[in-house]
CSV table of C-alpha atoms and ligand atoms in Angstrom, one decimal:
chain,number,residue,atom,x,y,z
A,1,MET,CA,74.8,86.8,185.7
A,2,PRO,CA,73.6,84.3,188.3
A,3,GLU,CA,75.4,81.2,186.7
A,4,ARG,CA,78.7,82.9,187.4
A,5,SER,CA,78.3,83.0,191.1
A,6,GLU,CA,79.6,80.1,193.3
A,7,GLY,CA,76.2,79.1,194.3
A,8,GLY,CA,75.0,79.2,190.7
A,9,VAL,CA,77.7,76.9,189.5
A,10,ARG,CA,77.1,74.5,192.3
A,11,ALA,CA,73.4,74.5,191.5
A,12,VAL,CA,74.1,73.7,187.8
A,13,ARG,CA,76.4,70.8,188.8
A,14,ARG,CA,73.9,69.4,191.2
A,15,ALA,CA,71.2,69.6,188.5
A,16,ALA,CA,73.5,67.6,186.1
A,17,ARG,CA,73.3,64.6,188.3
A,18,PRO,CA,70.5,62.3,187.3
A,19,PRO,CA,67.6,62.8,189.6
A,20,GLY,CA,65.2,60.2,191.1
A,21,CYS,CA,65.4,56.4,190.9
A,22,ALA,CA,67.6,54.9,193.6
A,23,ALA,CA,69.2,52.2,191.3
A,24,PHE,CA,70.2,54.9,188.8
A,25,SER,CA,71.9,57.0,191.5
A,26,ARG,CA,73.8,54.0,192.8
A,27,LEU,CA,75.1,53.4,189.3
A,28,TRP,CA,76.1,57.0,189.0
A,29,ALA,CA,77.9,56.9,192.4
A,30,SER,CA,79.9,53.8,191.5
A,31,ALA,CA,80.9,55.3,188.1
A,32,GLU,CA,82.0,58.5,189.9
A,33,GLY,CA,84.2,56.6,192.4
A,34,SER,CA,85.7,54.2,189.8
A,35,THR,CA,89.4,54.2,189.4
A,36,ASP,CA,89.0,54.4,185.6
A,37,LEU,CA,87.4,57.7,185.7
A,38,ARG,CA,89.7,59.0,188.4
A,39,SER,CA,92.9,58.0,186.7
A,40,GLN,CA,92.0,59.9,183.6
A,41,ARG,CA,91.2,63.2,185.3
A,42,ALA,CA,94.1,65.6,185.2
A,43,THR,CA,95.1,67.6,188.2
A,44,TYR,CA,97.5,70.4,188.7
A,45,ALA,CA,100.1,70.7,191.4
A,46,CYS,CA,102.0,73.7,192.5
A,47,GLY,CA,105.8,73.3,192.3
A,48,GLU,CA,106.3,75.7,195.1
A,49,CYS,CA,103.9,74.6,197.8
A,50,GLY,CA,102.5,71.3,196.5
A,51,HIS,CA,98.9,72.6,196.5
A,52,ARG,CA,96.6,70.7,194.1
A,53,THR,CA,93.8,72.0,192.0
A,54,THR,CA,91.6,70.4,189.3
A,55,GLN,CA,91.9,73.4,187.1
A,56,TRP,CA,94.9,75.4,185.7
A,57,TYR,CA,95.6,78.8,187.1
A,58,GLY,CA,98.3,81.3,186.2
A,59,GLN,CA,98.8,81.9,189.9
A,60,CYS,CA,98.7,79.3,192.7
A,61,PRO,CA,95.6,79.9,194.8
A,62,ALA,CA,97.5,78.8,198.0
A,63,CYS,CA,100.9,80.4,197.9
A,64,PHE,CA,100.3,82.9,195.1
A,65,ALA,CA,103.4,81.9,193.1
A,66,TRP,CA,103.1,82.7,189.4
A,67,ASN,CA,103.2,79.9,186.7
A,68,SER,CA,103.9,77.3,189.3
A,69,LEU,CA,101.0,74.9,188.4
A,70,LYS,CA,102.0,71.9,186.4
A,71,GLU,CA,99.7,69.2,185.1
A,72,ARG,CA,100.0,65.8,186.6
A,73,GLN,CA,98.1,62.6,186.1
A,74,GLU,CA,96.5,61.2,189.2
A,75,ALA,CA,98.0,57.8,190.0
A,76,PRO,CA,95.4,55.1,189.7
A,77,ARG,CA,94.2,53.9,193.1
A,78,PRO,CA,95.3,50.4,194.1
A,79,PRO,CA,92.4,48.0,194.1
A,80,GLY,CA,90.9,47.9,197.6
A,81,GLY,CA,89.9,44.9,199.7
A,82,ALA,CA,93.4,43.6,200.7
A,83,VAL,CA,93.6,43.3,204.5
A,84,PRO,CA,96.8,44.7,205.9
A,85,PRO,CA,98.9,42.4,208.1
A,86,MET,CA,98.0,42.5,211.8
A,87,MET,CA,99.9,41.2,214.8
A,88,GLY,CA,99.6,41.3,218.6
A,89,LEU,CA,101.5,44.0,220.3
A,90,ALA,CA,103.5,41.4,222.3
A,91,GLU,CA,104.6,39.7,219.1
A,92,VAL,CA,106.3,42.8,217.7
A,93,ASP,CA,110.0,42.3,217.3
A,94,ARG,CA,112.0,44.9,219.2
A,95,SER,CA,115.4,43.4,218.9
A,96,GLY,CA,116.5,46.0,216.3
A,97,ASP,CA,115.5,48.9,218.5
A,98,ALA,CA,118.6,49.2,220.7
A,99,ARG,CA,119.9,52.7,220.7
A,100,LEU,CA,123.0,53.6,218.7
A,101,ALA,CA,125.2,55.9,220.7
A,102,VAL,CA,126.8,58.6,218.5
A,103,GLY,CA,129.8,58.6,220.9
A,104,LEU,CA,129.6,62.4,221.5
A,105,ALA,CA,128.1,62.5,225.0
A,106,GLU,CA,126.6,65.9,224.6
A,107,PHE,CA,124.8,64.8,221.4
A,108,ASP,CA,123.6,61.5,222.9
A,109,ARG,CA,122.3,63.4,226.0
A,110,VAL,CA,120.0,65.5,223.8
A,111,LEU,CA,118.9,62.5,221.7
A,112,GLY,CA,117.9,60.7,224.9
A,113,GLY,CA,120.7,58.2,224.9
A,114,GLY,CA,121.5,57.7,221.2
A,115,LEU,CA,119.9,57.3,217.8
A,116,VAL,CA,117.0,55.0,217.4
A,117,PRO,CA,117.3,52.8,214.2
A,118,GLY,CA,114.8,53.9,211.6
A,119,ALA,CA,114.3,57.4,213.1
A,120,THR,CA,114.8,60.6,211.2
A,121,VAL,CA,116.4,63.5,213.1
A,122,LEU,CA,116.5,67.1,211.8
A,123,ILE,CA,119.2,69.4,213.0
A,124,ALA,CA,118.0,72.9,212.4
A,125,GLY,CA,119.9,76.1,212.8
A,126,ASP,CA,121.1,79.4,211.3
A,127,PRO,CA,123.5,79.2,208.4
A,128,GLY,CA,127.1,79.1,209.7
A,129,ILE,CA,126.2,77.9,213.2
A,130,GLY,CA,128.0,74.6,212.7
A,131,LYS,CA,125.5,72.0,211.5
A,132,SER,CA,127.8,70.5,208.9
A,133,THR,CA,130.6,70.4,211.4
A,134,LEU,CA,128.4,68.6,213.9
A,135,LEU,CA,127.3,66.1,211.3
A,136,LEU,CA,130.8,65.3,210.1
A,137,GLN,CA,132.1,64.9,213.6
A,138,ALA,CA,129.1,62.7,214.4
A,139,ALA,CA,129.8,60.6,211.3
A,140,GLN,CA,133.4,60.1,212.3
A,141,SER,CA,132.5,59.2,215.8
A,142,LEU,CA,129.8,56.8,214.8
A,143,SER,CA,131.9,55.0,212.2
A,144,THR,CA,134.8,54.6,214.7
A,145,THR,CA,132.7,53.4,217.6
A,146,THR,CA,130.7,50.9,215.5
A,147,GLY,CA,133.4,49.9,213.0
A,148,LYS,CA,130.8,50.4,210.2
A,149,PRO,CA,130.5,53.0,207.5
A,150,VAL,CA,128.4,56.1,207.7
A,151,LEU,CA,126.9,57.5,204.5
A,152,TYR,CA,127.3,61.3,204.1
A,153,LEU,CA,125.2,62.9,201.4
A,154,SER,CA,126.7,66.4,200.8
A,155,ALA,CA,124.4,68.4,198.5
A,156,GLU,CA,125.6,71.8,199.6
A,157,GLU,CA,129.3,71.4,199.3
A,158,SER,CA,131.6,69.6,196.9
A,159,ALA,CA,133.5,66.5,198.0
A,160,SER,CA,136.7,68.6,198.2
A,161,GLN,CA,135.1,71.1,200.4
A,162,VAL,CA,134.0,68.4,202.8
A,163,ARG,CA,137.5,67.0,202.7
A,164,LEU,CA,138.9,70.4,203.6
A,165,ARG,CA,136.6,70.6,206.6
A,166,ALA,CA,137.6,67.0,207.6
A,167,ASP,CA,141.2,68.0,207.4
A,168,ARG,CA,140.6,71.0,209.7
A,169,LEU,CA,138.8,68.7,212.1
A,170,GLY,CA,141.6,66.2,212.1
A,171,ILE,CA,139.2,63.5,210.8
A,172,GLN,CA,140.7,60.6,208.8
A,173,GLY,CA,137.3,59.6,207.6
A,174,ASP,CA,138.2,56.1,206.3
A,175,SER,CA,134.7,54.9,207.0
A,176,VAL,CA,132.8,58.0,206.1
A,177,LEU,CA,131.4,57.3,202.6
A,178,LEU,CA,130.8,60.6,200.8
A,179,VAL,CA,128.2,61.1,198.2
A,180,ALA,CA,128.4,64.6,196.7
A,181,ASP,CA,125.0,64.7,195.0
A,182,THR,CA,121.6,66.4,195.3
A,183,ASP,CA,119.4,63.4,194.4
A,184,VAL,CA,117.7,61.7,197.3
A,185,ASP,CA,115.9,59.2,195.1
A,186,ARG,CA,119.2,57.4,194.5
A,187,LEU,CA,120.1,57.2,198.2
A,188,SER,CA,118.3,54.0,198.8
A,189,GLU,CA,120.5,52.2,196.3
A,190,ALA,CA,123.6,53.7,198.0
A,191,VAL,CA,122.2,52.5,201.4
A,192,ALA,CA,121.6,49.0,200.0
A,193,ALA,CA,125.1,48.8,198.6
A,194,ALA,CA,127.0,50.3,201.5
A,195,ARG,CA,124.9,49.1,204.4
A,196,PRO,CA,125.8,52.1,206.6
A,197,VAL,CA,125.1,52.4,210.3
A,198,CYS,CA,123.7,55.9,209.8
A,199,VAL,CA,122.9,58.3,206.9
A,200,MET,CA,123.7,62.1,207.1
A,201,VAL,CA,122.1,64.5,204.7
A,202,ASP,CA,123.5,68.0,204.3
A,203,SER,CA,121.1,69.7,203.9
A,204,ILE,CA,117.4,69.1,203.5
A,205,GLN,CA,117.0,72.4,201.6
A,206,SER,CA,119.6,71.5,198.9
A,207,VAL,CA,118.5,68.0,198.0
A,208,ARG,CA,115.8,67.2,195.5
A,209,SER,CA,113.5,64.3,194.4
A,210,GLY,CA,112.1,63.5,191.0
A,211,LEU,CA,108.7,62.8,192.6
A,212,VAL,CA,107.7,66.4,192.6
A,213,GLU,CA,108.3,69.5,190.6
A,214,GLY,CA,110.1,72.5,191.9
A,215,ALA,CA,113.6,73.7,192.8
A,216,PRO,CA,115.5,72.4,195.8
A,217,GLY,CA,114.5,74.3,198.9
A,218,SER,CA,110.9,74.9,197.7
A,219,LEU,CA,108.2,73.8,200.1
A,220,ALA,CA,107.1,70.9,197.9
A,221,GLN,CA,110.7,69.6,197.5
A,222,VAL,CA,111.6,70.0,201.1
A,223,ARG,CA,108.5,68.2,202.2
A,224,CYS,CA,108.9,65.4,199.6
A,225,CYS,CA,112.5,64.9,200.4
A,226,ALA,CA,111.7,64.6,204.1
A,227,GLU,CA,109.2,61.9,203.2
A,228,VAL,CA,111.6,60.0,201.0
A,229,LEU,CA,114.2,60.2,203.9
A,230,THR,CA,111.8,59.0,206.6
A,231,GLY,CA,110.7,56.2,204.3
A,232,LEU,CA,114.3,55.2,203.7
A,233,ALA,CA,115.1,55.3,207.4
A,234,ARG,CA,112.2,53.1,208.3
A,235,GLU,CA,112.6,50.6,205.5
A,236,ALA,CA,116.4,50.2,205.9
A,237,GLY,CA,116.2,50.5,209.7
A,238,VAL,CA,119.0,53.1,209.8
A,239,PRO,CA,118.8,56.4,211.5
A,240,VAL,CA,118.9,59.5,209.2
A,241,LEU,CA,120.3,62.8,210.4
A,242,ALA,CA,119.5,65.8,208.2
A,243,ALA,CA,120.7,69.4,208.5
A,244,GLY,CA,118.1,72.1,207.9
A,245,HIS,CA,118.5,75.9,207.7
A,246,VAL,CA,116.2,78.0,209.7
A,247,THR,CA,115.0,80.6,207.2
A,248,LYS,CA,114.7,84.2,208.1
A,249,GLU,CA,111.3,84.6,206.5
A,250,GLY,CA,109.4,82.6,209.1
A,251,ALA,CA,111.0,79.3,208.2
A,252,ALA,CA,108.7,78.7,205.1
A,253,ALA,CA,110.6,75.7,203.9
A,254,GLY,CA,112.3,75.1,207.2
A,255,PRO,CA,112.0,72.9,210.2
A,256,ARG,CA,108.5,74.1,211.1
A,257,THR,CA,107.0,72.5,208.0
A,258,LEU,CA,108.9,69.3,208.7
A,259,GLU,CA,108.3,68.9,212.4
A,260,HIS,CA,105.4,66.5,212.0
A,261,LEU,CA,107.3,64.4,209.4
A,262,VAL,CA,110.4,63.6,211.4
A,263,ASP,CA,110.9,61.9,214.7
A,264,ALA,CA,113.1,64.5,216.3
A,265,VAL,CA,113.9,68.2,215.7
A,266,LEU,CA,117.1,69.4,217.4
A,267,TYR,CA,118.0,73.1,217.3
A,268,PHE,CA,121.6,74.0,217.1
A,269,GLU,CA,121.9,77.6,218.4
A,270,GLY,CA,124.3,80.1,219.7
A,271,ASP,CA,125.7,83.5,218.9
A,272,ARG,CA,127.9,83.2,215.8
A,273,HIS,CA,130.4,85.6,217.4
A,274,GLN,CA,130.7,83.6,220.5
A,275,GLN,CA,132.0,80.1,221.0
A,276,LEU,CA,129.2,78.4,222.9
A,277,ARG,CA,126.8,76.3,220.9
A,278,VAL,CA,123.7,74.7,222.4
A,279,LEU,CA,121.9,71.7,221.0
A,280,ARG,CA,118.4,71.3,222.3
A,281,ALA,CA,115.4,69.2,221.3
A,282,GLU,CA,112.3,71.0,220.1
A,283,LYS,CA,110.6,67.7,219.5
A,284,ASN,CA,111.8,64.2,220.4
A,285,ARG,CA,109.7,61.2,220.0
A,286,TYR,CA,112.2,59.1,221.9
A,287,GLY,CA,113.4,61.3,224.7
A,288,SER,CA,113.0,64.3,226.8
A,289,VAL,CA,113.1,67.8,225.4
A,290,ASP,CA,114.6,69.3,228.5
A,291,GLU,CA,118.2,68.3,228.0
A,292,LEU,CA,120.8,70.6,226.6
A,293,GLY,CA,124.0,69.6,224.8
A,294,LEU,CA,126.8,72.1,225.1
A,295,PHE,CA,129.7,72.6,222.6
A,296,GLU,CA,132.3,75.1,222.0
A,297,MET,CA,133.3,76.0,218.4
A,298,THR,CA,137.1,76.0,218.3
A,299,ASP,CA,139.6,76.3,215.4
A,300,ALA,CA,139.6,72.5,215.2
A,301,GLY,CA,135.8,72.0,215.3
A,302,LEU,CA,133.3,71.5,218.0
A,303,SER,CA,134.5,70.4,221.4
A,304,GLN,CA,132.2,69.1,224.1
A,305,VAL,CA,131.6,71.1,227.2
A,306,ALA,CA,131.5,68.6,230.0
A,307,ASP,CA,131.5,71.2,232.8
A,308,PRO,CA,129.2,74.0,231.6
A,309,THR,CA,130.0,76.3,234.5
A,310,ASP,CA,133.6,76.6,233.2
A,311,VAL,CA,132.2,78.3,230.1
A,312,LEU,CA,129.1,80.0,231.5
A,313,LEU,CA,130.4,81.5,234.7
A,314,ARG,CA,133.3,83.7,235.4
A,315,ARG,CA,134.0,83.2,239.1
A,316,ARG,CA,134.5,86.5,240.9
A,317,ARG,CA,135.9,87.2,244.4
A,318,GLY,CA,134.4,89.5,247.0
A,319,VAL,CA,131.5,91.5,245.5
A,320,MET,CA,130.1,91.6,242.0
A,321,PRO,CA,129.3,94.6,240.0
A,322,SER,CA,125.8,95.8,240.9
A,323,GLY,CA,123.0,94.1,238.8
A,324,CYS,CA,124.7,90.7,238.8
A,325,ALA,CA,123.4,87.6,240.6
A,326,ILE,CA,124.3,83.9,240.3
A,327,ALA,CA,121.5,81.4,239.7
A,328,ALA,CA,121.6,77.7,240.1
A,329,ALA,CA,119.5,76.7,237.1
A,330,LEU,CA,118.6,73.2,235.9
A,331,SER,CA,118.9,72.2,232.3
A,332,GLY,CA,117.2,68.8,231.9
A,333,SER,CA,119.0,66.6,234.5
A,334,ARG,CA,122.1,68.8,234.7
A,335,PRO,CA,122.5,71.7,237.1
A,336,LEU,CA,124.1,74.9,235.7
A,337,ALA,CA,125.4,77.9,237.6
A,338,VAL,CA,124.8,81.1,235.5
A,339,GLU,CA,125.2,84.8,236.0
A,340,VAL,CA,122.0,86.8,235.5
A,341,GLU,CA,122.6,90.4,234.7
A,342,ALA,CA,120.3,93.4,234.9
A,343,LEU,CA,120.7,97.1,234.1
A,344,VAL,CA,118.1,99.6,235.3
A,345,VAL,CA,118.4,103.1,233.9
A,346,PRO,CA,116.1,106.1,233.9
A,347,ALA,CA,113.7,105.8,230.9
A,348,SER,CA,114.6,108.0,227.9
A,349,TYR,CA,110.9,108.3,227.0
A,350,GLY,CA,107.7,108.2,229.1
A,351,THR,CA,107.3,104.5,229.8
A,352,GLY,CA,110.2,102.3,230.4
A,353,ARG,CA,111.5,99.7,227.9
A,354,ARG,CA,112.0,96.1,228.9
A,355,VAL,CA,114.6,94.1,227.0
A,356,ALA,CA,115.3,90.4,227.8
A,357,VAL,CA,118.1,88.5,226.1
A,358,GLY,CA,118.2,84.8,226.8
A,359,LEU,CA,115.3,85.0,229.2
A,360,ASP,CA,111.6,84.8,228.6
A,361,GLY,CA,110.1,88.3,227.9
A,362,ALA,CA,106.7,87.6,229.5
A,363,ARG,CA,108.3,86.0,232.6
A,364,THR,CA,110.6,89.0,233.0
A,365,SER,CA,107.7,91.5,232.8
A,366,LEU,CA,105.9,89.4,235.5
A,367,ILE,CA,108.9,89.5,237.8
A,368,LEU,CA,109.4,93.3,237.3
A,369,ALA,CA,105.7,93.7,238.3
A,370,VAL,CA,106.1,91.6,241.4
A,371,LEU,CA,109.3,93.5,242.3
A,372,GLU,CA,107.4,96.8,242.0
A,373,ARG,CA,104.3,95.8,243.8
A,374,ARG,CA,105.5,93.3,246.4
A,375,ALA,CA,109.0,94.6,247.2
A,376,GLY,CA,108.6,98.3,246.7
A,377,VAL,CA,111.2,98.6,243.9
A,378,PRO,CA,109.9,101.3,241.6
A,379,LEU,CA,110.6,100.5,237.9
A,380,GLY,CA,107.9,102.2,236.0
A,381,GLN,CA,110.0,105.2,235.0
A,382,SER,CA,113.0,103.0,234.1
A,383,ASP,CA,114.4,101.1,231.2
A,384,VAL,CA,115.2,97.6,232.3
A,385,PHE,CA,117.6,95.3,230.4
A,386,VAL,CA,118.2,91.7,231.5
A,387,GLY,CA,120.3,88.9,230.2
A,388,VAL,CA,122.1,85.6,230.9
A,389,SER,CA,125.9,85.1,230.6
A,390,GLY,CA,127.3,82.9,227.9
A,391,GLY,CA,124.6,83.4,225.3
A,392,LEU,CA,122.4,80.7,226.9
A,393,ARG,CA,118.6,80.7,226.8
A,394,LEU,CA,116.9,79.9,230.0
A,395,SER,CA,113.1,79.5,230.4
A,396,GLU,CA,112.8,77.7,233.7
A,397,PRO,CA,111.3,79.3,236.8
A,398,GLY,CA,114.2,78.4,239.1
A,399,VAL,CA,116.0,81.6,237.9
A,400,ASP,CA,113.2,83.9,239.0
A,401,LEU,CA,114.8,84.9,242.3
A,402,ALA,CA,118.2,85.6,240.8
A,403,LEU,CA,116.6,87.8,238.2
A,404,ALA,CA,114.6,89.7,240.7
A,405,VAL,CA,117.6,90.2,243.0
A,406,ALA,CA,119.8,91.3,240.1
A,407,VAL,CA,117.2,93.9,239.0
A,408,ALA,CA,116.8,95.2,242.6
A,409,SER,CA,120.7,95.3,242.9
A,410,SER,CA,120.9,97.4,239.8
A,411,ALA,CA,118.0,99.7,240.7
A,412,ARG,CA,119.6,100.5,244.1
A,413,ASP,CA,123.1,100.3,242.7
A,414,ALA,CA,124.0,98.0,245.6
A,415,PRO,CA,126.3,95.0,244.6
A,416,LEU,CA,125.7,91.5,245.8
A,417,ASP,CA,128.2,89.2,247.4
A,418,ALA,CA,130.0,87.0,244.8
A,419,GLU,CA,129.7,83.9,247.0
A,420,THR,CA,125.9,83.7,247.1
A,421,VAL,CA,123.7,81.6,244.7
A,422,PHE,CA,119.9,82.1,244.3
A,423,ILE,CA,117.3,79.5,243.6
A,424,GLY,CA,113.5,79.8,243.5
A,425,GLU,CA,110.4,80.6,241.6
A,426,LEU,CA,108.4,83.8,242.4
A,427,SER,CA,104.6,83.7,242.7
A,428,LEU,CA,102.5,86.8,241.9
A,429,SER,CA,102.0,87.4,245.6
A,430,GLY,CA,105.8,87.7,246.0
A,431,GLU,CA,106.2,84.4,247.8
A,432,LEU,CA,109.1,82.1,247.0
A,433,ARG,CA,108.4,78.6,245.7
A,434,SER,CA,110.5,75.5,245.4
A,435,VAL,CA,111.4,74.2,241.9
A,436,SER,CA,112.4,70.8,240.6
A,437,GLY,CA,115.8,69.5,241.5
A,438,MET,CA,116.4,71.8,244.6
A,439,ARG,CA,118.8,69.4,246.2
A,440,ARG,CA,120.8,68.9,243.0
A,441,ARG,CA,121.1,72.7,242.5
A,442,ILE,CA,122.2,73.3,246.1
A,443,GLN,CA,124.8,70.4,245.7
A,444,GLU,CA,126.1,72.0,242.5
A,445,ALA,CA,126.6,75.4,244.3
A,446,GLY,CA,128.6,73.6,247.0
A,447,ARG,CA,130.6,71.7,244.5
A,448,LEU,CA,131.6,75.0,242.8
A,449,GLY,CA,132.7,76.4,246.1
A,450,PHE,CA,130.0,79.0,246.7
A,451,ALA,CA,129.6,79.9,250.4
A,452,SER,CA,125.8,80.2,250.5
A,453,VAL,CA,122.5,79.5,248.8
A,454,VAL,CA,119.4,81.6,249.2
A,455,CYS,CA,116.3,79.5,248.5
A,456,PRO,CA,112.7,78.8,249.6
A,457,PRO,CA,112.1,76.7,252.7
A,458,GLY,CA,112.6,72.9,252.5
A,459,GLN,CA,114.5,69.9,253.8
A,460,TYR,CA,118.1,70.4,252.6
A,461,SER,CA,120.2,68.5,255.1
A,462,GLY,CA,123.2,66.7,253.5
A,463,THR,CA,123.4,68.8,250.4
A,464,GLY,CA,127.0,69.6,250.8
A,465,GLY,CA,129.3,72.6,251.4
A,466,ALA,CA,127.2,75.7,250.8
A,467,ARG,CA,125.3,77.2,253.7
A,468,VAL,CA,121.5,77.2,253.0
A,469,ARG,CA,119.6,80.4,253.9
A,470,THR,CA,115.8,79.9,253.4
A,471,VAL,CA,113.5,82.8,252.8
A,472,GLY,CA,109.8,82.9,252.4
A,473,SER,CA,109.3,85.9,250.2
A,474,LEU,CA,111.0,88.2,247.8
A,475,GLU,CA,110.9,91.0,250.3
A,476,ASP,CA,112.8,88.8,252.9
A,477,ALA,CA,115.3,87.8,250.3
A,478,LEU,CA,116.1,91.4,249.4
A,479,SER,CA,116.5,92.4,253.0
A,480,ALA,CA,118.8,89.4,253.6
A,481,VAL,CA,121.1,90.2,250.8
A,482,LEU,CA,120.8,93.9,250.1
A,483,GLY,CA,119.9,95.1,253.6
B,501,TYD,P1,129.4,75.0,209.3
B,501,TYD,O1,129.4,73.6,210.0
B,501,TYD,O2,129.7,75.0,207.9
B,501,TYD,O3,128.0,75.6,209.6
B,501,TYD,P2,126.5,75.3,208.9
B,501,TYD,O4,126.6,74.0,208.3
B,501,TYD,O5,125.6,75.4,210.0
B,501,TYD,O6,126.2,76.4,207.9
B,501,TYD,O7,130.3,75.9,210.2
B,501,TYD,C1,130.5,77.2,209.8
B,501,TYD,C2,131.3,78.1,210.7
B,501,TYD,O8,132.0,77.4,211.7
B,501,TYD,C3,132.2,78.9,209.9
B,501,TYD,O9,132.0,80.2,210.1
B,501,TYD,C4,133.6,78.5,210.3
B,501,TYD,C5,133.4,77.9,211.7
B,501,TYD,N1,134.3,76.8,212.0
B,501,TYD,C6,135.2,76.9,213.0
B,501,TYD,O10,135.2,77.9,213.7
B,501,TYD,N2,136.0,75.9,213.3
B,501,TYD,C7,136.0,74.7,212.6
B,501,TYD,O11,136.7,73.8,212.9
B,501,TYD,C8,135.0,74.6,211.5
B,501,TYD,C9,135.0,73.4,210.7
B,501,TYD,C10,134.2,75.7,211.3
B,502,MG,MG1,126.5,73.5,206.2
C-alpha cells in the first residue's frame, strides 16, 4: 500500500497544505508557528535517554528502552522580541573571578591554581577509588582556609556514614554543612540560606531532579541534574564539585555524556590494590590538562605526594635487573623519575604478543618496530610486556628512549647500570629527538643523585650534578649502555 510508505505519508502531508495564493500560505505559516498551537501539541519524552517524539511508542526509538515514553506538554514559548542585555567586553566585571584555592596543593595544581567561582567540576572515577574521600577532605580544607561553610550534598550515603568517614579522616567538620538528600532542585534554597563557599555533590548518578522523568542514574536524570548544578553554580557564583562514577558499560550515564556541560572533568585513577592515586584533567576550561595531582590512600585518608619519586621509584644500587630502565618523564610542569620495565620472552604462539600497562599501546608498537629495524633487536618471535612502576600512566614521548633501552636490555638479558637516567623521543628513523623540559628533567636526575643522563644532543651546561652523555641515535645509545 503506497500510503504506508514514508514517502507516501510525506506526500499526503504536503498535499494537505493549502496550495497556491501567497497570502493564504503566509497565514498558514503564521498559524503553524504560533505559540497557541504549539503549546497544545503533546510530545513524549523518554525517561531513560530524554529522546523526544511526537507520537507514543512502546519502545523508545533512540535507546530502545521499553515503556519509557511519557507524555509531556510542551512549555509555551516566551514571546519573542525582547533584546537581551549587551555590554562591552571591557565593562564586564571580573572582580568575582579570583581563584579559590582548595588548600590541597595537589588538587589545586590540577585545577590550574584553584576553583573558579561559578564553575562546575566533575570528579570521575571507578567506584571505590576515593572520590568521596577526596570531596570530604577538600570540603574540610576549603572551609578551614576560607572560614566559610561548604555545603555537602550526600545522596549516596547517609549522614551517619559520612560522619564515620569524617571520623576516620580526623575531620572535625564544624563548617561542613551536610545535606543527606537526593533532590537537586532544593539545593538552590540551601545555597541561598547557607551561602557556602563551595558545593559538593556526591554523586551525580544518585541525585535526581523533578524536571524530568526517570530514575537517578538514568541518562535523562544525570544530564538534567548536571544542568541544574551548572545553572546553580553560575547563578550563585559558587563552584560546584560533583563526583561521578565511570560506568563499566562504556560510561552511558557517566562523565562522557557530561563533558560538554561542565567546565572541568578530572579523572581520579589508580589501582585499587595499590596506594597511589592520580588526579588528572581530561578537560579544563580554566587550566592545563597536563598536570597530575598525586595522592596516596592511607588508613587515614588521602595524603598528598609532594615528592613523587619517593613513591614511584625504588632506588637501587649497582646494576638493575635486566629489562629495567629509569626515565626522567615530565608530568605537566613537574619532572618525575620512573622505572620503565620490559619483559621479552619467546612467543608461545606464532606471532608475538605486545602488552603495555601504563604506556600507550600504539607508541609501544612503534618503538618495538624501530628497535627491530634500526637497532637490530629481533622481536618478531617474542612476546613483549612493558609497564611503568607505581601504576602511573605515561603518554609522553620523553620516555621513548628508556622504553627502547629496557626492551633491548631484556631481549639481550643484559642489565643496565642503576645510576643512569634516559631521556628522549625516538623518530621512525631511529634518531633521538629532544623533548620539552630537557633541562628540568636533567636537573631532576641530578637532584635525585643519579650519576649520568643519556639524552639527545643539546646545550645542557649548568644543569647540575648528573653527567650528561649525548647520543644521536638509538643504535648509539644501545652501544653506549649495553655494549
Ligand atoms: P571512597 O572515597 O568511598 O570511594 P568512592 O567515593 O570513589 O567510591 O573510598 C573507598 C575506598 O577507600 C574504600 O575501599 C576504603 C578506602 N579508604 C581508605 O583506605 N582509607 C580511608 O581513610 C578512607 C576514608 C577510605
Ligand atoms: Mg563515594
